[in-house]
PDB file of C-alpha atoms and ligand atoms in Angstrom:
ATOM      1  CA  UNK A   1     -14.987  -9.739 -26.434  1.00  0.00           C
ATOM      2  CA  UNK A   2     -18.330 -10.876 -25.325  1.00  0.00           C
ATOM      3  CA  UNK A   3     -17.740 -11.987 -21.690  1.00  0.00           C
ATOM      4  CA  UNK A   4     -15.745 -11.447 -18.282  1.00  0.00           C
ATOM      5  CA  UNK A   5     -12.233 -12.850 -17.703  1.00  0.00           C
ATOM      6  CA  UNK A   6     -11.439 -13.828 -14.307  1.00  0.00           C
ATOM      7  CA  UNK A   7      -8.169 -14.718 -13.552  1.00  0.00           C
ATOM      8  CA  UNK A   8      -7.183 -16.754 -10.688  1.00  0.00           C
ATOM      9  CA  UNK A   9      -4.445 -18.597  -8.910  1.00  0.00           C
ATOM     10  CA  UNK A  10      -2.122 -18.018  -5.855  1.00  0.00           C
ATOM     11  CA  UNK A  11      -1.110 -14.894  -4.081  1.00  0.00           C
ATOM     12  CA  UNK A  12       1.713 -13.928  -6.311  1.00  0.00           C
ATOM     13  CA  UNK A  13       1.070 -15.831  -9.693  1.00  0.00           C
ATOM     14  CA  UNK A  14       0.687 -12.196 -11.016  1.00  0.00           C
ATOM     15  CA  UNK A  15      -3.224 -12.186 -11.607  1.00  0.00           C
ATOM     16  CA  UNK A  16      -2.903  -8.298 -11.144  1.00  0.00           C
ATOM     17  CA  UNK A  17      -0.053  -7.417 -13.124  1.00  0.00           C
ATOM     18  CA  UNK A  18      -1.198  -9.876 -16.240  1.00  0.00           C
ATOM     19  CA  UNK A  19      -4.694  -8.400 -15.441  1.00  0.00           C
ATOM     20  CA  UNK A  20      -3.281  -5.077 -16.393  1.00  0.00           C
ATOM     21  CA  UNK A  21      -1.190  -6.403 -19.141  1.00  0.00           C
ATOM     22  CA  UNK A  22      -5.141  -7.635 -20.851  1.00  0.00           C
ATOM     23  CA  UNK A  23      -6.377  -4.469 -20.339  1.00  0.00           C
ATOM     24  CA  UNK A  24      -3.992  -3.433 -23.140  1.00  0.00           C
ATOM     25  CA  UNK A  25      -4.444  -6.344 -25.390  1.00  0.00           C
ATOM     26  CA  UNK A  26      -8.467  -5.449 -24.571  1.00  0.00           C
ATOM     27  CA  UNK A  27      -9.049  -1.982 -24.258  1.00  0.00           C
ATOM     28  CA  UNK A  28     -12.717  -2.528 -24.353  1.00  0.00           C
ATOM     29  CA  UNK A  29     -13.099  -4.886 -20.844  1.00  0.00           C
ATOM     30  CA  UNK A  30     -12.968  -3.335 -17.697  1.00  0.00           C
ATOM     31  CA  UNK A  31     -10.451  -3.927 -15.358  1.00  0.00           C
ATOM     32  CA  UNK A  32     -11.457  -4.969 -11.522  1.00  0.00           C
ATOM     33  CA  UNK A  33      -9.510  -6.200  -9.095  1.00  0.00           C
ATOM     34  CA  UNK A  34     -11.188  -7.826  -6.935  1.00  0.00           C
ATOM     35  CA  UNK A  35      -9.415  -6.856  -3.579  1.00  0.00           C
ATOM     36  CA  UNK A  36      -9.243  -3.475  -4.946  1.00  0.00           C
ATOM     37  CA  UNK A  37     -12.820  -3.381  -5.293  1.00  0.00           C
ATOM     38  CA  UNK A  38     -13.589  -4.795  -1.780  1.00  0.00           C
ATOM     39  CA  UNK A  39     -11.459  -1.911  -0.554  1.00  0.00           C
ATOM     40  CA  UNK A  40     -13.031   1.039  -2.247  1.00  0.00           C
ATOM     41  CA  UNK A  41     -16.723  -0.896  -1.075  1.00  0.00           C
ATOM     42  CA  UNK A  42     -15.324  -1.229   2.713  1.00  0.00           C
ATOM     43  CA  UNK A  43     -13.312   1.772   2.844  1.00  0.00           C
ATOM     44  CA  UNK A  44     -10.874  -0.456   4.827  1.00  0.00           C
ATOM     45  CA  UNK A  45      -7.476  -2.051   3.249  1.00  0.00           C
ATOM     46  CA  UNK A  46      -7.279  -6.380   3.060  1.00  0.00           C
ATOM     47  CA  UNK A  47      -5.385  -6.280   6.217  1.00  0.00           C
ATOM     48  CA  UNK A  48      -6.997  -4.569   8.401  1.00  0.00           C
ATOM     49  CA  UNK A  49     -10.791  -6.125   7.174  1.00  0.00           C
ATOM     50  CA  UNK A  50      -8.714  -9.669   8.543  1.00  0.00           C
ATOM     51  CA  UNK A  51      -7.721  -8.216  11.800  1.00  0.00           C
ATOM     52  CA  UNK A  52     -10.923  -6.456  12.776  1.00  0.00           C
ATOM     53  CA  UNK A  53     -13.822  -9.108  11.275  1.00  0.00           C
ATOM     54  CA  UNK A  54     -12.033 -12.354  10.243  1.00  0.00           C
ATOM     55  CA  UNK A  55     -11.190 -14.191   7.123  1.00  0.00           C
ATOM     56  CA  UNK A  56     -15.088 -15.340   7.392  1.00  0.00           C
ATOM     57  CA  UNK A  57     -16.323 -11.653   7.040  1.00  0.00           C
ATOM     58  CA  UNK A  58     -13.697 -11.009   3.944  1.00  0.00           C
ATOM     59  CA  UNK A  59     -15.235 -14.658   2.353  1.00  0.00           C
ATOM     60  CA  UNK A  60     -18.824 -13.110   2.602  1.00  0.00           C
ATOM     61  CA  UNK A  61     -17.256  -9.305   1.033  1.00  0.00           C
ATOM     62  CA  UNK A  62     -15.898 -11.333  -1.845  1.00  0.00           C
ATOM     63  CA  UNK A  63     -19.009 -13.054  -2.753  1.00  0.00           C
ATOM     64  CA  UNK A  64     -21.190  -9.812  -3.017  1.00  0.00           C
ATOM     65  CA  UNK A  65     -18.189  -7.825  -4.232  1.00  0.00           C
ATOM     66  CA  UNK A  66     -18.476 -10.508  -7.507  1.00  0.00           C
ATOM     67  CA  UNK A  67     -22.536 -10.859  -7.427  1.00  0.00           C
ATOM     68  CA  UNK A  68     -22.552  -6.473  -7.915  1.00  0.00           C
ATOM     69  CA  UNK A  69     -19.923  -6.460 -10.192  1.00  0.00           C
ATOM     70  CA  UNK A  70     -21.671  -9.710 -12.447  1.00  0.00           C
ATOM     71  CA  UNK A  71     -25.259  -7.930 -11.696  1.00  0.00           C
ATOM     72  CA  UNK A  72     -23.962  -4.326 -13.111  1.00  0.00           C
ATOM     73  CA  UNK A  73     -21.838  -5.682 -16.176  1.00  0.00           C
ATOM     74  CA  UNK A  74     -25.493  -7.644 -16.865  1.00  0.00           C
ATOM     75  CA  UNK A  75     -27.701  -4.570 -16.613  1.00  0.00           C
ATOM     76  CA  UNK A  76     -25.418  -2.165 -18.840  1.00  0.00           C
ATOM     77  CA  UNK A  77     -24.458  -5.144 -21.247  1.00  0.00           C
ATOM     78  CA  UNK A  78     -20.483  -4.386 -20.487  1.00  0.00           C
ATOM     79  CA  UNK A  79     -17.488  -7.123 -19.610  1.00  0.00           C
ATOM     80  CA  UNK A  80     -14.714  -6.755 -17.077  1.00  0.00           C
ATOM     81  CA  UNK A  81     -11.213  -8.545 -16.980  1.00  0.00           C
ATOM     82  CA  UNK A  82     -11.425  -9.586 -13.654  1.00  0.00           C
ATOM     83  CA  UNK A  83      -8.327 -10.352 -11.250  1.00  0.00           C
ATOM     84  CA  UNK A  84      -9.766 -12.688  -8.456  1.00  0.00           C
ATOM     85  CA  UNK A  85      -7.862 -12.803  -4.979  1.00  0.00           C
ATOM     86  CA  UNK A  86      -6.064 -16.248  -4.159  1.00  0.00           C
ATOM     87  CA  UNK A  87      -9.072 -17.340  -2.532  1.00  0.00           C
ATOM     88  CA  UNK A  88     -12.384 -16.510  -4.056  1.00  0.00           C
ATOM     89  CA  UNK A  89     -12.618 -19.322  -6.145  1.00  0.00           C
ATOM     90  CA  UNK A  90     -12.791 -21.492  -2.753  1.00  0.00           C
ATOM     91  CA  UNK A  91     -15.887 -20.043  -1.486  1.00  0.00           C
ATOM     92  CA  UNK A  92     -18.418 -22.046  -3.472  1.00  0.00           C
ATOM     93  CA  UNK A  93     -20.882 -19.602  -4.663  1.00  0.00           C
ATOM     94  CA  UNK A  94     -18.163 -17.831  -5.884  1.00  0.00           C
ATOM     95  CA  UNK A  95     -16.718 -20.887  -8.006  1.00  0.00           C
ATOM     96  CA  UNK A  96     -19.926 -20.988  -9.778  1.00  0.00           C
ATOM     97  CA  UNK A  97     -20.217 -17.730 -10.513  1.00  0.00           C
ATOM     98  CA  UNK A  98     -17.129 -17.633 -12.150  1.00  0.00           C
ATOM     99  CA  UNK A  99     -17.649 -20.237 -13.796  1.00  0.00           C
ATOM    100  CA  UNK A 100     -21.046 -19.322 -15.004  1.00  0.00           C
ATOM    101  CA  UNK A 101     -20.342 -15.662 -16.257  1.00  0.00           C
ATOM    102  CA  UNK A 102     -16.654 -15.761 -17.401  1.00  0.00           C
ATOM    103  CA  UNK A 103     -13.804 -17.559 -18.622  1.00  0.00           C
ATOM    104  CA  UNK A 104     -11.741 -18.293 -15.879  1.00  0.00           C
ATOM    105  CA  UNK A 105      -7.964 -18.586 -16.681  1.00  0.00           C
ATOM    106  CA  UNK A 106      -5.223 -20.047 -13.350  1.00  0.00           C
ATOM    107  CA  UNK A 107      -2.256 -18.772 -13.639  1.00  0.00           C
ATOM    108  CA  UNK A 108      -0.560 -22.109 -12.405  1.00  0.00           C
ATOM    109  CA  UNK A 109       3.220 -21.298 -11.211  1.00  0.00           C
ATOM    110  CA  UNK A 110       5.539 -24.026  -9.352  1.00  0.00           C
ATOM    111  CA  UNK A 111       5.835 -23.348  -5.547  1.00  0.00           C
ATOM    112  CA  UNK A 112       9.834 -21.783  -6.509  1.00  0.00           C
ATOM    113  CA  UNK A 113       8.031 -18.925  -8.439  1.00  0.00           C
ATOM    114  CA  UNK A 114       5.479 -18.418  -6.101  1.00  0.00           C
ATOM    115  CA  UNK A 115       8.162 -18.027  -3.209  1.00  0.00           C
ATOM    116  CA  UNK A 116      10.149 -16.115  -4.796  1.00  0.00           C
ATOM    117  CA  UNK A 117       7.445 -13.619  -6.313  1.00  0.00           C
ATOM    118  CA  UNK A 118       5.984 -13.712  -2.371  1.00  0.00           C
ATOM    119  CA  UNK A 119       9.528 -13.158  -0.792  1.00  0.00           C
ATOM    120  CA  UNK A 120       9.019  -9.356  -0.686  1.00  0.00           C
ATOM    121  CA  UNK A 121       5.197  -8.454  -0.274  1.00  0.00           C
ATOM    122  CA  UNK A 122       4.660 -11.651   2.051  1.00  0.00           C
ATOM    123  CA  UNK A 123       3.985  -9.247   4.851  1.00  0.00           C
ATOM    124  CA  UNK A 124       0.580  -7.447   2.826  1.00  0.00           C
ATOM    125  CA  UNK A 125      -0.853 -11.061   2.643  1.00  0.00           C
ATOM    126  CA  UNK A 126      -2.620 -11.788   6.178  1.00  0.00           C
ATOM    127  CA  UNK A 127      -2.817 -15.750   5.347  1.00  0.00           C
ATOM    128  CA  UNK A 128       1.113 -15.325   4.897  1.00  0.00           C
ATOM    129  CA  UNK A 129       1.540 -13.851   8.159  1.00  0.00           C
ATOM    130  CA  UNK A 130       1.156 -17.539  10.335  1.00  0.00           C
ATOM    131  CA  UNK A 131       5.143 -17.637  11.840  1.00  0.00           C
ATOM    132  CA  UNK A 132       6.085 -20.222   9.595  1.00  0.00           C
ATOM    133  CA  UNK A 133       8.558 -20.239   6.743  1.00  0.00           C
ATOM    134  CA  UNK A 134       6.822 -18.854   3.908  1.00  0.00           C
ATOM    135  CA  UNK A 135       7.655 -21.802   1.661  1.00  0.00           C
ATOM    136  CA  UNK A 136       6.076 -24.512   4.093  1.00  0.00           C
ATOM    137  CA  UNK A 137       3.205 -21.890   4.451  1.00  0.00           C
ATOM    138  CA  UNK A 138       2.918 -21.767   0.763  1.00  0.00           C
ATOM    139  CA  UNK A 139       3.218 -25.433   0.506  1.00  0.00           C
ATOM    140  CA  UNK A 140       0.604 -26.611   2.535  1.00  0.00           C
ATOM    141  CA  UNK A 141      -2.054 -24.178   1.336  1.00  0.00           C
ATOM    142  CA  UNK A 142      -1.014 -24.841  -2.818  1.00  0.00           C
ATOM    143  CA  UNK A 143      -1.346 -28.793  -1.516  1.00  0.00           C
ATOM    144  CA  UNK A 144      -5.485 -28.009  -0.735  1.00  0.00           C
ATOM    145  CA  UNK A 145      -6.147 -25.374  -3.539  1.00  0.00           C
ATOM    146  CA  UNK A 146      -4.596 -26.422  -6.443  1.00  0.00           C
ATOM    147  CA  UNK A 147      -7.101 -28.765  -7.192  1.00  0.00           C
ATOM    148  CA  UNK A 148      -9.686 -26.073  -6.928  1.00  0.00           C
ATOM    149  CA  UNK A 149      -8.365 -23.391  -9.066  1.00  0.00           C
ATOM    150  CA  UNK A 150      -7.867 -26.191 -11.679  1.00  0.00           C
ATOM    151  CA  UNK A 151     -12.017 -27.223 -11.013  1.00  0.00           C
ATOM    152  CA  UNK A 152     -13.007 -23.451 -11.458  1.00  0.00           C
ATOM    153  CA  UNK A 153     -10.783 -22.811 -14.263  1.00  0.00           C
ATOM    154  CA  UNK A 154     -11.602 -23.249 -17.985  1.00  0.00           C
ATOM    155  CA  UNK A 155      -7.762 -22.537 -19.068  1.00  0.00           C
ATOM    156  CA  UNK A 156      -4.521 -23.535 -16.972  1.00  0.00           C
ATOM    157  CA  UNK A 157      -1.611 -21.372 -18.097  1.00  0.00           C
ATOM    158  CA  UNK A 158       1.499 -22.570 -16.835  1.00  0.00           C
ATOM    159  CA  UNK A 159       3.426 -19.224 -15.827  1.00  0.00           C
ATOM    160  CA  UNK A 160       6.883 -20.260 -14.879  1.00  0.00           C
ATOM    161  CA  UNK A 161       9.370 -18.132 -16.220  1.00  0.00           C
ATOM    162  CA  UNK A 162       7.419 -15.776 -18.520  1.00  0.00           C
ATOM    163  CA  UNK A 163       6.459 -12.317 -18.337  1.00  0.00           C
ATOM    164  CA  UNK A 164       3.036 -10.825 -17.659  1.00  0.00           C
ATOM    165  CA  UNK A 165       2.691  -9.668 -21.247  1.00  0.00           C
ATOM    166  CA  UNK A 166       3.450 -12.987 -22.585  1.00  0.00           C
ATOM    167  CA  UNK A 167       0.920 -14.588 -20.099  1.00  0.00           C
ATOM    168  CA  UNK A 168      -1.731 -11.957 -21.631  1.00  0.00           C
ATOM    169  CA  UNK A 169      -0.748 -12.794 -25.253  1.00  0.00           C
ATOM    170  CA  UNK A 170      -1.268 -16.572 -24.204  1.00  0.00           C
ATOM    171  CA  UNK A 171      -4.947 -15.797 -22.754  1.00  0.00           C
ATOM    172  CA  UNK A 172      -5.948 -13.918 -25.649  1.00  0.00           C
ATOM    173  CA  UNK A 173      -4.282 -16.753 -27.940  1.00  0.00           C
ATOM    174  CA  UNK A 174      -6.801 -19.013 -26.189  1.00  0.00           C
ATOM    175  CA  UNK A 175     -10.012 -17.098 -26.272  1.00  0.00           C
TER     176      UNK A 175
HETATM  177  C1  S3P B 201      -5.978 -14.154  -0.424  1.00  0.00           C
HETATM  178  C2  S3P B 201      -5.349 -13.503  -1.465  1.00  0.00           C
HETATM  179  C3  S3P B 201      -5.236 -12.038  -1.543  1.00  0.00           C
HETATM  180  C4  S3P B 201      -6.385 -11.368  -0.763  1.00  0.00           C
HETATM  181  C5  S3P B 201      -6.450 -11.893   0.631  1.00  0.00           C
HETATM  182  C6  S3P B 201      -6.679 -13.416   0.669  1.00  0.00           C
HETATM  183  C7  S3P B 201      -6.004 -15.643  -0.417  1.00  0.00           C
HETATM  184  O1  S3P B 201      -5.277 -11.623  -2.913  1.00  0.00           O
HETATM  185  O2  S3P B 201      -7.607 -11.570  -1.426  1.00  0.00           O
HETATM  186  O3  S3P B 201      -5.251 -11.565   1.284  1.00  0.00           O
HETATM  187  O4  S3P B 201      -6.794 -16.227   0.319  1.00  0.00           O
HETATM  188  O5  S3P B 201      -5.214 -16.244  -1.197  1.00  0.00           O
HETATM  189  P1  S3P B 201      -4.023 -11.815  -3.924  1.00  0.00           P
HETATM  190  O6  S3P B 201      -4.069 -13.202  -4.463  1.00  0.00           O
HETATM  191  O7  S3P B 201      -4.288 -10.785  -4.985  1.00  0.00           O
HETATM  192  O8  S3P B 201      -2.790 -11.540  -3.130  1.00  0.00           O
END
């Protein structure tokens, strides 16, 4: 394989457990995930970097988290399989970049799987954590970013019902 795969999508469409799932089909990319990454860089888990500096702060993290790891994989001539948080692709520097240095795959799942994949790890997710029902919650934020995982992706993979290996079978199917 001769460049990055980024794989994004909604908290819960399984970018982490099909990014893992890759690494097996492609032993030779490196696996990042991103909020991984941003917590070995900070020192300081997802949660807490929302509590103490804001979503803003975590926005800013993401785009240089992405720019190092792009910059580095350049320099050494290497390729990563890269699973994205729900949210980079909305920061627009970060859409590009994706876009520019990888093939971006969204893991598109209807808002039942989502829910029900979100039911019981809602409470690691700070954007989960507003008092509303998690389904309205999910709802309303799938209703403004669906459209923009679809504009940073190159490949939708509709994920409904099948298992992480089959989703990574599917990606490398499409490469
Ligand atoms: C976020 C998704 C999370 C994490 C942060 C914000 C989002 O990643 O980056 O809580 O805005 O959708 P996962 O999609 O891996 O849960």
């Amino acid at each position: 394989m001769d460049c990055n795969i980024a794989l994004t999508g909604f908290m819960g469409s399984g970018k982490t457990s099909v990014g893992k799932e890759l690494k097996k089909l492609l032993p030779d990319l490196e696996l990042i995930d991103l909020d991984s990454y941003i917590e070995a860089m900070t020192g300081t888990s997802i949660p807490d970097i929302f509590s103490s500096e804001g979503e803003d702060a975590f926005r800013n993290m993401e785009k240089m988290a992405l720019q190092d790891i792009f910059d580095t994989n350049e320099m050494l001539g290497t390729n990563s399989i890269l699973a994205l948080g729900g949210g980079t692709v909305l920061t627009d520097a970060c859409r590009r970049m994706v876009r520019r240095s990888c093939k971006c795959f969204y893991l598109r799942a209807s808002l039942e799987t989502l829910v029900s994949n979100l039911k019981e790890e809602a409470g690691n997710r700070p954007l989960l954590k507003s008092g509303k029902d998690l389904r309205s919650t999910v709802k309303g934020l799938m209703e403004l970013r669906g459209p923009v995982y679809e504009s940073a992706a190159h490949y939708v993979i509709d994920i409904d019902g099948k298992t992480p290996t089959e989703i990574a079978v599917d990606i490398v199917t499409s490469l």
